[in-house]
Short mmCIF file of C-alpha atoms in Angstrom, two decimals:
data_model
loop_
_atom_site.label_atom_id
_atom_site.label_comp_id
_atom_site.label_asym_id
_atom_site.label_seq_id
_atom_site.Cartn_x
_atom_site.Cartn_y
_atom_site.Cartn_z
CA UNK Q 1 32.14 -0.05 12.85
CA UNK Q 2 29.69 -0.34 15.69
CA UNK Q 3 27.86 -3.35 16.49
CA UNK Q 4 25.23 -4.64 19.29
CA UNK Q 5 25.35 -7.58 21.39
CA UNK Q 6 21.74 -9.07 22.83
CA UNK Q 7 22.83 -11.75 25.15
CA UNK Q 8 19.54 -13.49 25.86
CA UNK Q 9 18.79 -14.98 22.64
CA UNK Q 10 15.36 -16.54 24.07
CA UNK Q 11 13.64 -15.30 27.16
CA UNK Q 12 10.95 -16.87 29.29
CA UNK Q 13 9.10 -15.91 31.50
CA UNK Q 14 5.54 -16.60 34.16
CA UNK Q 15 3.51 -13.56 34.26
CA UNK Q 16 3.87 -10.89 36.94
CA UNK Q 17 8.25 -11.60 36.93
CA UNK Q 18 10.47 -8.87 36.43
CA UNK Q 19 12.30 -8.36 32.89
CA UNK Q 20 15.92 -7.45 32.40
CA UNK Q 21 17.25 -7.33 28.67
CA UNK Q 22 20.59 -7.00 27.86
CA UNK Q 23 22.35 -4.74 24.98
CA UNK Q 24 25.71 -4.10 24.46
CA UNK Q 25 27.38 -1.77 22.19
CA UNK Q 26 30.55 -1.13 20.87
CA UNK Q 27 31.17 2.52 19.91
CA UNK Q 28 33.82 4.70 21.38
CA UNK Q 29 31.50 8.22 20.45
CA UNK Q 30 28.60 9.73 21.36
CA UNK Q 31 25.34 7.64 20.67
CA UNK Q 32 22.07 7.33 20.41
CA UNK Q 33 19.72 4.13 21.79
CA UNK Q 34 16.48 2.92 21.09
CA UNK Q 35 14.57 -0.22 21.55
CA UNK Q 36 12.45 -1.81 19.50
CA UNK Q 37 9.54 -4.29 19.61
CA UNK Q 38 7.88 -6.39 17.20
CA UNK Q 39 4.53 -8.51 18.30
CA UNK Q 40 3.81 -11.48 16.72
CA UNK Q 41 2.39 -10.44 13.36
CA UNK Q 42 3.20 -6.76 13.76
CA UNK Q 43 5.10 -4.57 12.60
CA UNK Q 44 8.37 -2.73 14.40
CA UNK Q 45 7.77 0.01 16.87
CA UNK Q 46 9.77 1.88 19.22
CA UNK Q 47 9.47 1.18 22.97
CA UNK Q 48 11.63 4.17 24.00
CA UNK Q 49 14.97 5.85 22.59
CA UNK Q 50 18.20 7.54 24.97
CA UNK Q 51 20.02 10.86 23.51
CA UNK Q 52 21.16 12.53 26.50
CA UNK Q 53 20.05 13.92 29.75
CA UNK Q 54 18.67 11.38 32.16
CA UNK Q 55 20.32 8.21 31.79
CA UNK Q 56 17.13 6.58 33.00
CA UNK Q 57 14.33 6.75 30.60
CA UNK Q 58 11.03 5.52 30.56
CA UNK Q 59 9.07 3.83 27.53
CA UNK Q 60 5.44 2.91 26.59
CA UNK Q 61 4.10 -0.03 28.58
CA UNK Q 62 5.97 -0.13 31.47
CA UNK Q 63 9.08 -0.51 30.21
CA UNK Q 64 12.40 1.82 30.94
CA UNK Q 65 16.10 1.36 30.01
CA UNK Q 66 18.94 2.68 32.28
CA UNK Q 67 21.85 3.82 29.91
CA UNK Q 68 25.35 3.32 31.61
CA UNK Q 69 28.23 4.58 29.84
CA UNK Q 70 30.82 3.06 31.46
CA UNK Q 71 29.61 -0.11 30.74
CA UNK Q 72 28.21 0.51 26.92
CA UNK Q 73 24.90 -0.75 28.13
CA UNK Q 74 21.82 -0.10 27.23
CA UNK Q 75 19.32 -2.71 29.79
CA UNK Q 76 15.88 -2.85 29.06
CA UNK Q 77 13.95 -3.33 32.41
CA UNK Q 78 9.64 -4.02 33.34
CA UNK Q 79 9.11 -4.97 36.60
CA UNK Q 80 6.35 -6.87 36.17
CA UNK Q 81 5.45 -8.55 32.67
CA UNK Q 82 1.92 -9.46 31.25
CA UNK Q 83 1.24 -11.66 28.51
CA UNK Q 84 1.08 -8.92 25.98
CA UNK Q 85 4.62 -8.63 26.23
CA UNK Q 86 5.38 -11.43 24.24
CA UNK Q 87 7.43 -9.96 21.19
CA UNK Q 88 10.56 -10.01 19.72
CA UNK Q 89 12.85 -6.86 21.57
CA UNK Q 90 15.58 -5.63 19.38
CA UNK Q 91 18.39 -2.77 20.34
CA UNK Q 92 19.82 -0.36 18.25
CA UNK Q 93 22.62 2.08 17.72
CA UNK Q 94 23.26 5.11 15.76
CA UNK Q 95 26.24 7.50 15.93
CA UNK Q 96 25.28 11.03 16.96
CA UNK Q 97 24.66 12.85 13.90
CA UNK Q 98 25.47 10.40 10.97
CA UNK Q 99 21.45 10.26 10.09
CA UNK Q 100 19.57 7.11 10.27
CA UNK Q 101 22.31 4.51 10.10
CA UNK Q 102 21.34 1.64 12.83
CA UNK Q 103 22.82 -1.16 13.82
CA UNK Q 104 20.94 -3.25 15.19
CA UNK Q 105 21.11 -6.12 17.89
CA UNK Q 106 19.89 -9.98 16.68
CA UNK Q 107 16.84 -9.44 18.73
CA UNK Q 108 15.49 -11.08 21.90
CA UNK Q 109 12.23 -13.73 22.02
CA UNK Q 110 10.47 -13.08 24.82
CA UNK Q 111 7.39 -15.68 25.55
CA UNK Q 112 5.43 -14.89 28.47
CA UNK Q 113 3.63 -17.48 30.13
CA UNK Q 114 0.19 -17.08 32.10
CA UNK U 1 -1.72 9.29 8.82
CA UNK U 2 -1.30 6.19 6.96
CA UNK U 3 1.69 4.09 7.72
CA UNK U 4 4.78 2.98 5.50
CA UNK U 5 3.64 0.31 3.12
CA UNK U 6 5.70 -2.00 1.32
CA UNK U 7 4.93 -3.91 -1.56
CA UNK U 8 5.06 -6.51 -2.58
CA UNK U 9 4.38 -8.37 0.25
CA UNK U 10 5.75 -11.93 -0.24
CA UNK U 11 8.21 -12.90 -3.16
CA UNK U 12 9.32 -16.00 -4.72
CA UNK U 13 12.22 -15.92 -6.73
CA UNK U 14 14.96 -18.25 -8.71
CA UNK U 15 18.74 -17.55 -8.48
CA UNK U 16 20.15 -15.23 -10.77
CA UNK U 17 16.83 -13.30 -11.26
CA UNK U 18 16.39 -9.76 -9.86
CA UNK U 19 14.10 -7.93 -7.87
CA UNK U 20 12.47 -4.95 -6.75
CA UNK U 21 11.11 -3.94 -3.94
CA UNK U 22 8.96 -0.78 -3.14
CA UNK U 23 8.26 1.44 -0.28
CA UNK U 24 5.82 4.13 0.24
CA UNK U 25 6.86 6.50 3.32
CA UNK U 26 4.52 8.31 5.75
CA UNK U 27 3.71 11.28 4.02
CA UNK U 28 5.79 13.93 4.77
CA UNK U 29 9.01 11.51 5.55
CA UNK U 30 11.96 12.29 3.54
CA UNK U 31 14.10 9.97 5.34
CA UNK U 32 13.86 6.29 3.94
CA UNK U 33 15.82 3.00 5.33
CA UNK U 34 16.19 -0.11 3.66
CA UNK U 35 17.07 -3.14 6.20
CA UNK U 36 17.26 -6.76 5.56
CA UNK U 37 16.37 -9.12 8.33
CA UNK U 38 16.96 -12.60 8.88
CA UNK U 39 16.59 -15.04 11.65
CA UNK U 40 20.61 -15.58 12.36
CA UNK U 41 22.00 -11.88 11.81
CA UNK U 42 18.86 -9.80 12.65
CA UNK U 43 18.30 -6.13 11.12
CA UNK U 44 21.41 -5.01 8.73
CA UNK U 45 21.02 -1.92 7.38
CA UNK U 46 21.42 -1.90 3.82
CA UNK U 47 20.90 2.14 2.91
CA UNK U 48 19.22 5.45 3.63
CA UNK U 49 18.07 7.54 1.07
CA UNK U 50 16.84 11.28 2.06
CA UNK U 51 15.75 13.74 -0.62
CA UNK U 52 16.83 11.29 -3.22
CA UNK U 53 20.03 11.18 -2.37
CA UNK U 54 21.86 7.98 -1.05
CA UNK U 55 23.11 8.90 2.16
CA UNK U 56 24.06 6.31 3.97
CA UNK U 57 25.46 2.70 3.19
CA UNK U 58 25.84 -0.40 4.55
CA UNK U 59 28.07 -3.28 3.80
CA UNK U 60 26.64 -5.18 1.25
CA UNK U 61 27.59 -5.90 -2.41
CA UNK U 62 26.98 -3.84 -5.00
CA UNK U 63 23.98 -6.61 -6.19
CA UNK U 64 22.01 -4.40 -3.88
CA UNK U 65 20.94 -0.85 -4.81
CA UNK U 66 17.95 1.72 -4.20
CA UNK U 67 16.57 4.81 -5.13
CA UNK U 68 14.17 7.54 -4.22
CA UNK U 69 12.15 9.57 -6.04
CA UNK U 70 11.16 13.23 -5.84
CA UNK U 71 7.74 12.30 -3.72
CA UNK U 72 10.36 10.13 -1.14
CA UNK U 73 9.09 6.71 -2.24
CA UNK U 74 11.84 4.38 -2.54
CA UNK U 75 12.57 1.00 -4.99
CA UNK U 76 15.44 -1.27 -3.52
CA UNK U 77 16.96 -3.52 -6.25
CA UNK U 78 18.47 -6.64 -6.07
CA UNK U 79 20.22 -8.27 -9.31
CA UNK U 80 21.53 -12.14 -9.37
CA UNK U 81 19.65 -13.34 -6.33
CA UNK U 82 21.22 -15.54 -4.62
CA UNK U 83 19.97 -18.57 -2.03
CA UNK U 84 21.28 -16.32 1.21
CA UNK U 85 19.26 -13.41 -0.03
CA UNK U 86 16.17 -14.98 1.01
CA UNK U 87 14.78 -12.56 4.34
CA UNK U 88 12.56 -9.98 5.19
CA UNK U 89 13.12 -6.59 3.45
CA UNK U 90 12.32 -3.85 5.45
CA UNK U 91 11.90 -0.56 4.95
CA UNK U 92 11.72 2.70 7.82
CA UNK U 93 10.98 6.21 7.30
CA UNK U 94 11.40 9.30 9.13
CA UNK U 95 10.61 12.65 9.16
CA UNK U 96 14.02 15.32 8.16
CA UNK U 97 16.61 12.07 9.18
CA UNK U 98 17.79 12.94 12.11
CA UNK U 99 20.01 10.33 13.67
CA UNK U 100 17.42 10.99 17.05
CA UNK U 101 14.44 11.20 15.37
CA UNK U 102 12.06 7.53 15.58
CA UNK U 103 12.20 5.38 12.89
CA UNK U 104 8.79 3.91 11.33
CA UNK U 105 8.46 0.69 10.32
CA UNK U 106 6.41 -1.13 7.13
CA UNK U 107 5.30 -4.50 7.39
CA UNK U 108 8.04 -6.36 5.01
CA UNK U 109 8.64 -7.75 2.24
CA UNK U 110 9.37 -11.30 2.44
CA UNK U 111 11.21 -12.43 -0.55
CA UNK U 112 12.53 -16.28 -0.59
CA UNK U 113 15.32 -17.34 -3.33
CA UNK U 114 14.65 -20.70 -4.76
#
């Protein structure tokens, strides 16, 4: 079964510092990646998803996420945060083309401070 | 385009009772996604359901079920609550269920098992 790993449980931050996220998966096919987002009293929404091509992709917001194979690794990066990136920041996997099966990560806090 | 909606939002229920929970897709969306999310294990996918058809499952006991109907709403049942089944419900739809297509969230149902 595949299954994500979000090292930094809780993330904080001053305004204006760069953001690094870690995700880890374990799954020895082909995959697809997202991240996720969830403000404070919102609901989920994607930030930006990997199938193939470019291992660098870019998001909404600023954010990108550099996927590195050899590593399993899926890093969500912003150089520069603003307060409106507070939110919870979840990862997720799905298998190729086994249809909307995620697994997800346990989810990052992020609190940004002004 | 109006967004998934779940109902009912918040739940309060005794062990040993049952539930269900509803979710109305974007129109169009045949794809539907149950998840359960709580603050230790984050999102677990608990089924997807596409043209009323279960097709895929996660792993949790047979308590839990669902099932679409021919306009791609979707009821998830659980019978003989138990205390751990208190979290927030959530459903996702998407468009044909394609493992690369985006995922759209509802707002939750938050049930809690007394």
């Amino acid at each position: 079964a595949q299954s994500v790993s979000q090292h930094n449980h809780h993330v904080i931050l001053s305004e204006a510092a760069s953001l690094e996220l870690g995700c880890n998966y374990s799954y020895g096919g082909t995959v697809n990646l997202f991240w996720y987002v969830q403000y404070p009293g919102q609901h989920l929404q994607l930030l930006l998803k990997y199938f193939s091509g470019d291992p660098l992709v870019k998001g909404i917001k600023g954010f990108e996420a550099e996927f590195i194979k050899s590593k399993f690794s899926f890093n969500l990066r912003k150089p520069s945060v603003q307060w409106s990136d507070t939110a919870e920041y979840f990862c997720a996997v799905n298998a190729w083309n086994t249809g909307n099966q995620f697994y997800f990560g346990t989810g990052t806090s992020l609190t940004v401070i002004p | 385009k109006a967004g998934v909606t779940q109902t009912p939002r918040y739940l309060i229920k005794t062990r040993g009772q049952q539930v269900t929970l509803s979710c109305s897709p974007i129109s169009g969306h045949r794809s539907v996604s149950w998840y359960q999310q709580t603050p230790g294990q984050g999102l677990q996918f608990l089924f997807e359901y596409f043209s009323e058809t279960q097709r895929n499952k996660g792993n949790f006991p047979g308590r839990f079920s669902g099932r679409q109907f021919s306009n791609s709403r979707s009821e998830m049942n659980v019978s003989t609550l138990e205390l751990g089944d208190s979290a927030l419900y959530l459903c996702a739809s998407s468009g044909s269920g394609s493992a690369q297509e985006t995922q759209y969230f509802g707002p939750g149902t938050r049930l809690l098992v007394l």
